Amino acid sequence: MAEGGKERKSSSSNNNEESVKLFVGQVPKQMTEDQLLAMFEEFAVVDEVNIIKDKTTRASRGCCFIICPSRHEADKAVNACHNKKTLPGASSPLQVKYADGELERLEHKLFVGMLPKNVSEAELSDLFSTYGVIKDIQILRGSQQTSKGCAFLKYETKEQALAALEDINGKYKMEGSSVPLVVKWADTEKERQARRAQKTQSQAMPNTNSQHPSLFGALPMGYPPPYNGYAYQAPGAYELVPYHLRGGIRPDLSLNISPRHYAPGSYMGSAYHTMPGLQYPIAYPGAIMSHRPLSSSPGTLSPTVLSCNSATSSGASGSSGGQVEGPPGANLFIYHIPQEFGDQELANAFQAFGQVLSSKVFVDKATGVSKCFGFVSYDSPSAAQNAITMMNGCQLGGKKLKDIELPYETSACFMTSA
DNA sequence: TCATATT
């Protein structure tokens, strides 16, 4: 690509797993990289210094990255310099800290999802310790100690974590579970904040759609598209949609590379510490966009969207695609589904209104009996809205359908009695 | 009373 394409072939240390990148603030703008290097080398081994410069003017922005060959050396630099000395011309003492995402990377921290609620730390540890030494393990729990069905896990080395990730993610089913575990690299602090911001934003979204159903489906542009970094698929679900469509929906799945795990060139002169490779899929073929009179106030819908940036390097062994989520506003959460309905029946009931990408009725893991709720994803918000409009007041499987308003997700509802 | 979740 045009800019930033210079890689440093000479330095073999900067892509090393062991290397640690530190961010340094309060650096006088006139200082050179050589001067900085000389200064830090008094305290620790430093392989490289990169001044962070303005994209256009190339002037120093008053901060830099330094790369140390090991965590030990990095810690020496931090301990010796952070808040310890004020350089000439700086207003406050030097700031020396781990660069964004660095700590998470170094801790080899994994997120584990799709855990049965009754699984304990000990059981989880049993499973994962076959891949290496577990330094820390923690199942996330709610207020009454009830498991949230996910956990964090730290390994001693990256190799161990990666082995576990690749072997378990999307493949291993725990006792009594019908879905495989999800194993991903844990979010960085920054990703966490982004996630939280997105959540609160969608919850704060006022519900202004009220009177004009015809305008329903107009969505704000620039909403982060949904994305599942991982995938599983219920057996038979693929029958709902042609394969070629599945392939086309998520063209990005194949080329995901986590920005946190050093790939060659990931360091290059990087002045982009504010937005390191955010890798949203850009757009879906036939997604929202265009054809919409933006006349109505945007923000009428705020889809429940989970956006995952980190990659599952294995891609869950490629197989069989994933639970396909449609674009924002195209995913229906449906409850009070008649007990006898399965994925197929649910899809059948809803496929008249648009291209159904996926459908899923949740079932009790032990008994296999329907929990009477599920998801249907369309390829467009208008199809979803179409479904709501058409299903409203209809009868299906002896149940009356009713459309309800939820604050931030369009929903169709199978009412059992009223 | 509703869900594939991120310390």
XYZ file of C-alpha atoms (C1' of nucleotides) in Angstrom:
425
model
C 0.000 0.000 0.000
C 1.031 3.541 -0.434
C 1.954 4.708 3.003
C 3.741 3.046 5.805
C 4.998 0.325 3.619
C 8.527 0.347 4.848
C 9.423 -2.670 6.792
C 12.573 -3.055 8.707
C 14.113 -6.125 7.353
C 17.301 -5.411 9.192
C 15.979 -5.801 12.666
C 15.032 -9.317 13.446
C 14.101 -8.563 16.996
C 11.052 -6.464 16.469
C 8.770 -9.260 15.421
C 9.885 -11.535 18.127
C 7.229 -12.926 20.380
C 9.321 -12.069 23.365
C 9.661 -8.462 22.373
C 7.751 -5.911 24.350
C 6.533 -2.630 23.002
C 6.382 0.324 25.316
C 4.681 3.625 24.804
C 6.574 6.684 25.951
C 4.941 10.030 26.496
C 6.308 13.470 27.347
C 9.091 13.217 24.842
C 10.425 16.591 23.681
C 9.544 17.045 20.045
C 13.044 17.878 18.973
C 14.576 14.691 20.316
C 15.794 12.164 17.810
C 15.380 8.435 17.918
C 19.096 8.020 18.451
C 19.034 10.326 21.422
C 16.135 8.472 22.916
C 17.796 5.175 22.292
C 20.927 6.331 24.046
C 18.913 7.528 26.983
C 16.923 4.346 27.473
C 19.894 2.128 26.969
C 21.233 3.390 30.236
C 18.522 1.421 31.922
C 17.577 -1.441 29.687
C 18.279 -3.196 26.447
C 16.356 -1.443 23.702
C 16.142 -2.779 20.187
C 14.299 -0.012 18.532
C 12.842 3.446 18.987
C 10.051 4.783 16.838
C 9.008 8.361 17.279
C 5.336 8.824 16.662
C 4.953 11.479 14.037
C 2.164 13.477 12.550
C 0.901 11.777 9.422
C 1.224 14.776 7.199
C 3.818 17.075 8.712
C 6.018 14.246 9.918
C 6.715 16.269 13.025
C 7.129 14.457 16.282
C 3.975 14.187 18.295
C 5.904 14.133 21.487
C 5.783 10.425 22.096
C 7.365 7.257 20.871
C 7.387 3.509 21.006
C 10.352 1.579 22.188
C 10.851 -2.107 21.744
C 12.660 -4.186 24.299
C 13.795 -7.741 23.699
C 12.067 -9.140 26.741
C 9.594 -8.349 29.402
C 12.385 -8.170 31.878
C 14.144 -5.433 29.951
C 10.908 -3.611 29.380
C 10.156 -3.636 33.064
C 13.569 -2.227 33.760
C 12.860 0.665 31.432
C 9.465 1.273 32.981
C 10.726 1.124 36.526
C 13.659 3.376 35.818
C 11.879 5.973 33.735
C 8.162 6.139 34.275
C 7.388 9.302 36.211
C 11.030 9.415 37.214
C 12.529 12.107 35.056
C 11.373 15.149 33.172
C 13.150 15.785 29.917
C 14.147 19.342 28.979
C 11.195 21.085 27.477
C 8.627 18.605 28.714
C 5.899 19.730 31.057
C 5.710 16.590 33.131
C 7.735 13.483 33.800
C 8.317 10.820 31.223
C 5.471 8.351 30.821
C 6.586 4.844 30.103
C 4.037 2.084 29.886
C 3.118 -1.013 27.977
C 1.633 -0.178 24.609
C -2.031 -0.862 24.037
C -2.832 -4.526 23.924
C 0.678 -5.500 24.884
C -0.121 -6.806 28.320
C -2.958 -8.951 27.061
C -0.730 -10.342 24.383
C 2.007 -11.129 26.821
C -0.327 -12.824 29.198
C -1.519 -15.220 26.510
C -5.012 -14.598 27.639
C -7.931 -16.440 26.142
C -11.639 -15.914 26.258
C -13.710 -19.068 26.466
C -17.361 -18.963 25.549
C -20.293 -21.335 25.294
C -19.544 -22.900 28.619
C -22.314 -24.857 30.221
C -23.467 -22.869 33.203
C -22.631 -25.565 35.683
C -19.014 -25.999 34.692
C -16.528 -25.142 37.404
C -13.075 -23.662 37.247
C -11.658 -27.031 38.162
C -13.367 -28.796 35.284
C -12.326 -26.108 32.882
C -8.823 -26.280 34.169
C -8.781 -30.023 33.634
C -9.652 -29.584 30.026
C -7.290 -26.754 29.236
C -4.309 -27.915 31.212
C -3.691 -30.602 28.656
C -2.289 -27.862 26.439
C -0.030 -26.190 28.917
C 0.433 -24.562 32.243
C -2.518 -22.447 33.292
C -1.441 -19.370 35.157
C -4.892 -18.065 35.848
C -8.452 -19.109 35.239
C -11.682 -17.375 35.992
C -15.273 -18.065 35.123
C -17.317 -14.907 34.843
C -20.232 -14.868 37.202
C -23.247 -12.718 37.751
C -24.514 -11.228 40.922
C -25.630 -14.478 42.516
C -22.479 -16.301 41.510
C -24.297 -17.694 38.542
C -22.011 -18.461 35.660
C -22.235 -16.238 32.648
C -21.105 -19.111 30.515
C -17.721 -17.717 29.688
C -14.290 -17.511 31.210
C -10.821 -16.071 30.989
C -7.729 -18.142 30.980
C -4.020 -17.381 30.957
C -1.342 -19.719 29.768
C 2.328 -19.696 30.426
C 3.261 -19.382 26.784
C 1.673 -18.312 23.571
C 2.254 -21.697 22.020
C 0.181 -23.333 24.705
C -2.622 -20.840 24.324
C -2.606 -21.176 20.573
C -2.647 -24.942 20.779
C -5.671 -24.826 23.018
C -7.372 -22.256 20.842
C -6.905 -24.199 17.668
C -7.773 -27.528 19.119
C -10.822 -26.542 21.114
C -12.427 -23.581 19.444
C -15.501 -24.629 17.541
C -14.681 -28.298 17.975
C -14.805 -29.418 21.542
C -18.160 -29.906 23.187
C -18.337 -30.101 26.908
C -20.322 -32.749 28.643
C -24.008 -32.229 28.067
C -23.531 -29.360 25.674
C -24.741 -29.372 22.106
C -22.525 -26.542 20.968
C -18.766 -26.429 20.853
C -16.744 -24.091 22.998
C -15.621 -20.782 21.657
C -12.012 -19.918 22.288
C -10.616 -16.567 21.257
C -7.923 -14.171 22.293
C -9.339 -11.994 25.006
C -10.224 -8.442 24.162
C -7.705 -5.798 24.933
C -8.533 -3.039 27.329
C -9.211 -0.828 24.371
C -11.507 -3.279 22.686
C -13.307 -3.634 25.944
C -13.953 0.046 26.135
C -15.151 0.115 22.577
C -17.511 -2.702 23.311
C -18.840 -1.010 26.365
C -19.308 2.256 24.558
C -21.200 0.522 21.841
C -23.440 -1.193 24.314
C -24.305 1.912 26.247
C -24.861 3.788 23.049
C -27.394 1.303 21.851
C -29.115 1.268 25.187
C -29.331 5.008 25.313
C -30.848 5.102 21.877
C -34.260 6.730 22.081
C -37.073 4.856 20.478
C -38.364 7.335 17.974
C -39.839 5.056 15.403
C -43.399 5.218 16.674
C -45.889 6.155 14.022
C -44.613 5.356 10.576
C -43.943 1.720 10.009
C -43.114 2.487 6.423
C -40.045 4.304 7.493
C -39.028 1.450 9.637
C -35.759 0.032 8.583
C -34.009 3.269 7.935
C -30.779 2.889 9.759
C -28.029 5.218 10.696
C -25.067 4.812 8.478
C -21.778 4.147 10.022
C -23.096 1.808 12.581
C -20.474 -0.810 13.235
C -21.459 -3.851 11.304
C -22.049 -7.039 13.187
C -19.430 -9.611 13.041
C -18.895 -12.975 14.567
C -15.278 -13.796 14.964
C -16.225 -17.308 15.622
C -18.870 -19.528 14.362
C -20.792 -22.602 14.904
C -23.621 -24.068 13.038
C -26.500 -26.173 14.040
C -26.682 -29.321 12.049
C -28.975 -28.820 9.141
C -29.038 -25.083 9.411
C -27.183 -24.731 6.168
C -30.156 -26.079 4.379
C -31.774 -22.765 4.908
C -29.586 -20.913 2.540
C -27.563 -21.654 -0.519
C -23.895 -22.103 0.087
C -22.853 -19.457 -2.319
C -24.811 -16.957 -0.316
C -23.112 -17.925 2.881
C -19.770 -17.560 1.286
C -20.614 -14.164 0.004
C -21.930 -12.778 3.208
C -18.728 -12.810 5.123
C -15.922 -12.352 2.710
C -13.669 -11.204 5.482
C -13.663 -14.377 7.470
C -10.823 -15.896 5.613
C -8.313 -13.139 5.949
C -8.522 -12.228 9.544
C -5.300 -11.505 11.251
C -5.294 -10.312 14.764
C -3.549 -6.999 15.018
C -2.243 -7.868 18.424
C -0.218 -10.797 17.399
C 2.790 -9.655 15.659
C 2.756 -10.278 12.033
C 5.707 -9.173 10.025
C 5.434 -5.488 9.454
C 3.003 -4.823 12.202
C 5.382 -2.447 13.819
C 6.296 -0.378 10.868
C 6.737 3.212 11.712
C 3.353 3.051 13.310
C 1.958 6.424 14.084
C -1.487 5.028 14.291
C -1.621 4.134 17.911
C -5.041 5.661 18.247
C -6.655 3.220 15.878
C -4.584 0.155 15.366
C -5.922 -2.068 12.657
C -9.586 -2.004 13.354
C -10.812 -4.565 10.977
C -14.470 -4.271 10.511
C -15.843 -5.909 7.496
C -16.630 -2.990 5.319
C -20.020 -3.756 3.969
C -22.193 -6.613 3.078
C -23.321 -7.192 -0.414
C -26.843 -5.937 -0.547
C -26.762 -4.526 2.920
C -28.693 -1.505 3.991
C -27.132 1.536 2.386
C -28.812 3.617 -0.240
C -32.399 3.614 -1.346
C -33.424 5.084 1.912
C -34.881 8.496 2.317
C -32.879 9.733 5.224
C -35.736 12.028 6.012
C -36.734 10.306 9.179
C -34.500 10.712 12.112
C -31.917 8.014 12.052
C -31.371 5.834 14.996
C -34.780 4.335 15.157
C -33.324 0.920 15.384
C -30.384 -0.186 17.305
C -29.745 -3.759 16.550
C -28.315 -6.067 19.089
C -24.948 -6.451 17.614
C -21.896 -8.175 18.800
C -18.812 -7.043 17.112
C -15.669 -9.005 17.505
C -12.368 -7.844 16.236
C -10.072 -10.541 17.257
C -9.537 -13.374 14.962
C -9.854 -16.993 15.612
C -6.789 -17.911 13.790
C -8.027 -21.349 13.040
C -11.271 -20.187 11.557
C -12.862 -23.065 13.385
C -11.440 -25.488 10.898
C -13.130 -23.709 8.125
C -16.029 -26.034 7.982
C -19.616 -25.252 7.371
C -19.724 -21.526 7.827
C -21.254 -20.044 10.905
C -24.347 -18.791 12.493
C -24.902 -16.037 10.069
C -25.978 -12.744 11.405
C -27.599 -10.331 9.066
C -26.908 -6.635 8.887
C -28.139 -4.336 11.623
C -31.872 -4.423 11.927
C -32.167 -7.664 10.032
C -31.945 -9.969 13.018
C -35.077 -10.927 14.840
C -35.253 -12.263 18.290
C -38.365 -14.330 18.551
C -39.916 -15.708 21.620
C -42.888 -17.789 22.544
C -42.207 -19.953 19.588
C -44.500 -22.963 19.603
C -42.867 -25.802 21.433
C -42.899 -28.160 18.496
C -40.985 -25.803 16.236
C -37.406 -26.526 15.361
C -34.917 -24.537 13.331
C -36.448 -25.736 10.143
C -39.998 -24.897 11.058
C -38.956 -21.507 12.276
C -37.209 -20.809 9.009
C -40.165 -22.028 7.047
C -42.452 -19.753 8.933
C -40.313 -16.751 8.190
C -38.832 -17.386 4.798
C -41.697 -15.898 2.880
C -40.616 -12.413 3.845
C -37.075 -12.364 2.642
C -33.853 -14.230 2.341
C -33.358 -16.088 5.587
C -29.687 -16.331 6.388
C -30.112 -18.432 9.463
C -32.632 -19.540 11.998
C -32.158 -21.044 15.372
C -34.503 -22.296 18.008
C -32.783 -22.682 21.326
C -33.223 -26.002 22.961
C -32.487 -27.301 26.389
C -29.081 -28.853 26.304
C -30.039 -31.857 28.362
C -33.525 -32.685 27.157
C -33.410 -31.245 23.672
C -36.763 -29.640 24.207
C -37.364 -26.220 22.749
C -36.889 -23.230 24.969
C -39.427 -21.457 22.804
C -37.214 -18.664 21.697
C -34.747 -18.199 18.913
C -33.313 -16.068 16.164
C -34.041 -15.445 12.552
C -31.584 -13.429 10.504
C -32.413 -11.889 7.167
C -30.156 -10.345 4.641
C -31.799 -6.980 4.962
C -33.636 -4.902 7.543
C -36.551 -4.502 5.221
C -37.016 -8.247 5.058
C -37.018 -8.367 8.825
C -39.493 -5.561 9.028
C -41.534 -7.262 6.393
C -41.669 -10.322 8.579
C -42.776 -8.361 11.581
C -45.457 -6.593 9.634
C -46.767 -9.718 8.035
C -46.589 -11.939 11.056
C -48.341 -9.480 13.218
C -51.745 -10.788 14.099
C -51.260 -14.010 12.227
C -51.670 -17.415 13.634
C -49.029 -19.980 13.474
C -48.980 -23.417 14.929
C -52.087 -22.519 16.831
C -50.405 -19.561 18.456
C -51.227 -15.998 17.867
C -48.424 -13.807 16.712
C -47.948 -10.434 18.085
C -45.502 -7.776 17.303
C -44.072 -5.977 20.228
C -41.867 -3.020 20.697
C -38.578 -3.432 22.342
C -36.248 -0.563 23.018
C -33.477 -1.737 20.833
C -34.325 -4.747 18.872
C -37.088 -5.363 16.485
C -38.830 -8.459 17.573
C -41.524 -10.697 16.485
C -43.351 -12.481 19.166
C -45.355 -15.602 19.342
C -47.864 -14.974 22.038
C -49.122 -18.085 23.663
C -52.317 -16.858 25.120
C -52.976 -13.212 24.578
C -39.270 -13.750 33.436
C -36.687 -13.649 26.888
C -30.539 -13.959 24.194
C -23.751 -15.673 21.978
C -21.043 -13.472 27.027
C -15.486 -9.786 27.632
C -12.483 -9.354 33.730
